[in-house]
Amino acid sequence: MSQTTTSYEKQIDKKIYAEDVLLKQQQAAKAILDVKQPSKIITFGGDCSISQVPFDYLHGKYPKDTAILWLDAHPDIMTPQDFDHEHAMVLGNLLGHGAPNFAKTVQHPFTPEQVLYVGLVEKSLLDFETDFLKAHKLSYLTPQELASSQSLLQWLTNNKFKQFLVHLDLDVLTPSDFRSLLCNKPHQGPVDYAVGEMTLAQISRLLLDASQVADLVGLSIVEYLPWDIINLRNELSKLPIFK
Amino acid sequence: MSQTTTSYEKQIDKKIYAEDVLLKQQQAAKAILDVKQPSKIITFGGDCSISQVPFDYLHGKYPKDTAILWLDAHPDIMTPQDFDHEHAMVLGNLLGHGAPNFAKTVQHPFTPEQVLYVGLVEKSLLDFETDFLKAHKLSYLTPQELASSQSLLQWLTNNKFKQFLVHLDLDVLTPSDFRSLLCNKPHQGPVDYAVGEMTLAQISRLLLDASQVADLVGLSIVEYLPWDIINLRNELSKLPIFK
């Protein structure tokens, strides 16, 4: 198995970090949905990979006229050739690309026409991400294009979507509005990946407006990183009173 | 009842905000301790007022040689003449001053000689706070004096303390190290009260070192303000999927 890496260096053995565990977790989530058969799903993360099983299931439930709004600073269409962390591949999996062992479990894959990136930070796209978006004609709206809801509403209505699923990667938010983000670890300094530019108020306004023209039936909230609690716990757990 | 205020303007009617509720909560906490009789207490806040009952109880349990380390950017010795929020008066209550209706419930009051402020931001003290500290000879160590643990250890050993209680107001921390603080509300800008200057690593080092010379028997962790979760909840709760 490859080592954990935080860079995008090319992987040598093309294995996914903790692949077996992640595949088992997804099987378990699928088994619950198969029994419970909900009509709407709200999922709290965890990392981006938590969206795969609920979105696949909901696409089975709503096979027609269902859109994905992918709120994220990053496109999440990497493959094991690019990185070893599955969380960067989950939209790729849902589109039939991504990580093969995960993509092949998707029973109701989406087409690129069903996907709109919301808040993608265009200037920080990596070359192979730009190439993938172009090759597959994936649509996106930048934070600047989302100053009003108009373009988003037009995309939904032009395509006659009746339902939509929202993947809310919190890193779509600017760290000045929301601090509990990977990019915002105390004392870390600038990071080499895209940092979000939206605010919570903008996100809720966009989703409320979108809810006027289609039904929000799936919502994943992912990549919450509560540094303060992690660090407080790590430091205070050293004290004898906690032993 | 006076209105909620966030400034330190002189109060007109000298009432404490939500006094009845707070007094009842403290009675309930006291009743639990009277039954359970713990030898050590860890309390998670809530605001600073949560330290009063546990510290009073522990002083009854350890009537001799017990110190309070008050880790805070602020001295918490206000009175209803200064403010209407009880959380700024709790150490005053424990010393027999503060808010009369709270102070009179303290069964085992402390003397100023038992108290050491740790991380107090001296330059931001209000005039009446400075006067109170001087008049009552309360000791403090500034963030700068805590670069090493030596002064703290000297204070504990010189006074032959066998036990110590720690009130950890998280606002003793600098917002660059710990973000979930009142002073650090997103988009709020600079505040007109003292902002902490310590780091979690410094705090745990000081408390670990102190634990080598005396027993930590009480720990209150207070004033955690998870803005991200509060704001995320407020915004997302507007969406129909949460109704």
Short mmCIF file of C-alpha atoms in Angstrom, two decimals, chain B residues 46-142:
data_model
loop_
_atom_site.label_atom_id
_atom_site.label_comp_id
_atom_site.label_asym_id
_atom_site.label_seq_id
_atom_site.Cartn_x
_atom_site.Cartn_y
_atom_site.Cartn_z
CA GLY B 46 -20.86 27.17 29.17
CA ASP B 47 -19.64 30.51 30.37
CA CYS B 48 -17.28 31.38 33.22
CA SER B 49 -20.01 31.08 35.82
CA ILE B 50 -19.78 27.27 35.69
CA SER B 51 -16.64 27.37 37.86
CA GLN B 52 -18.33 28.79 40.96
CA VAL B 53 -20.09 25.75 42.41
CA PRO B 54 -17.35 23.17 41.65
CA PHE B 55 -14.61 25.43 43.04
CA ASP B 56 -16.63 26.22 46.18
CA TYR B 57 -17.31 22.50 46.66
CA LEU B 58 -13.66 21.53 46.10
CA HIS B 59 -12.55 24.18 48.58
CA GLY B 60 -14.77 22.45 51.13
CA LYS B 61 -13.15 19.13 50.19
CA TYR B 62 -9.62 20.60 50.35
CA PRO B 63 -9.91 23.46 52.87
CA LYS B 64 -6.14 23.88 53.24
CA ASP B 65 -3.35 24.58 50.73
CA THR B 66 -5.60 24.88 47.70
CA ALA B 67 -4.84 27.38 44.93
CA ILE B 68 -6.83 28.71 42.00
CA LEU B 69 -5.07 29.27 38.70
CA TRP B 70 -7.36 31.58 36.76
CA LEU B 71 -6.36 31.29 33.10
CA ASP B 72 -8.12 34.18 31.46
CA ALA B 73 -7.55 37.34 29.45
CA HIS B 74 -9.94 39.05 31.92
CA PRO B 75 -9.99 39.21 35.72
CA ASP B 76 -13.71 38.30 36.23
CA ILE B 77 -14.10 40.50 39.31
CA MET B 78 -16.80 42.84 38.06
CA THR B 79 -19.88 43.72 40.10
CA PRO B 80 -23.44 44.62 39.10
CA GLN B 81 -22.28 48.26 39.17
CA ASP B 82 -19.96 47.49 36.24
CA PHE B 83 -21.96 45.08 34.07
CA ASP B 84 -25.08 42.93 34.08
CA HIS B 85 -23.54 39.59 33.04
CA GLU B 86 -22.68 37.21 35.83
CA HIS B 87 -19.92 35.46 33.89
CA ALA B 88 -17.66 38.47 34.47
CA MET B 89 -18.14 38.26 38.26
CA VAL B 90 -17.49 34.63 39.12
CA LEU B 91 -14.03 34.97 40.64
CA GLY B 92 -15.36 37.99 42.53
CA ASN B 93 -18.13 35.77 43.93
CA LEU B 94 -15.61 33.15 45.05
CA LEU B 95 -13.67 35.93 46.84
CA GLY B 96 -16.80 37.22 48.62
CA HIS B 97 -17.31 40.21 46.31
CA GLY B 98 -18.87 40.12 42.81
CA ALA B 99 -22.65 39.78 42.57
CA PRO B 100 -24.19 39.72 46.08
CA ASN B 101 -26.90 37.12 45.39
CA PHE B 102 -24.26 34.76 43.96
CA ALA B 103 -21.47 35.57 46.42
CA LYS B 104 -23.68 34.78 49.40
CA THR B 105 -24.21 31.18 48.19
CA VAL B 106 -20.46 30.49 48.37
CA GLN B 107 -19.84 28.34 51.45
CA HIS B 108 -16.04 28.17 51.29
CA PRO B 109 -14.79 31.52 49.99
CA PHE B 110 -11.20 31.93 48.86
CA THR B 111 -8.72 34.62 49.85
CA PRO B 112 -6.81 36.66 47.25
CA GLU B 113 -3.60 34.91 48.37
CA GLN B 114 -4.97 31.66 46.94
CA VAL B 115 -5.46 33.09 43.46
CA LEU B 116 -3.00 33.51 40.59
CA TYR B 117 -4.09 34.92 37.25
CA VAL B 118 -2.31 33.16 34.39
CA GLY B 119 -2.16 34.91 31.02
CA LEU B 120 -4.02 38.06 32.04
CA VAL B 121 -3.69 40.78 29.39
CA GLU B 122 -2.43 43.61 31.60
CA LYS B 123 -2.56 46.38 28.99
CA SER B 124 -6.30 45.86 28.44
CA LEU B 125 -7.34 46.02 32.10
CA LEU B 126 -10.09 48.53 32.83
CA ASP B 127 -9.36 51.11 35.52
CA PHE B 128 -11.67 49.61 38.12
CA GLU B 129 -10.18 46.16 37.44
CA THR B 130 -6.66 47.46 38.04
CA ASP B 131 -7.88 49.17 41.24
CA PHE B 132 -9.53 45.94 42.48
CA LEU B 133 -6.42 43.86 41.76
CA LYS B 134 -4.23 46.35 43.64
CA ALA B 135 -6.63 46.83 46.55
CA HIS B 136 -6.94 43.06 47.07
CA LYS B 137 -3.30 42.24 46.21
CA LEU B 138 -4.28 39.73 43.56
CA SER B 139 -1.27 38.21 41.78
CA TYR B 140 -0.94 37.71 38.08
CA LEU B 141 1.51 36.52 35.47
CA THR B 142 1.25 38.03 31.99
#
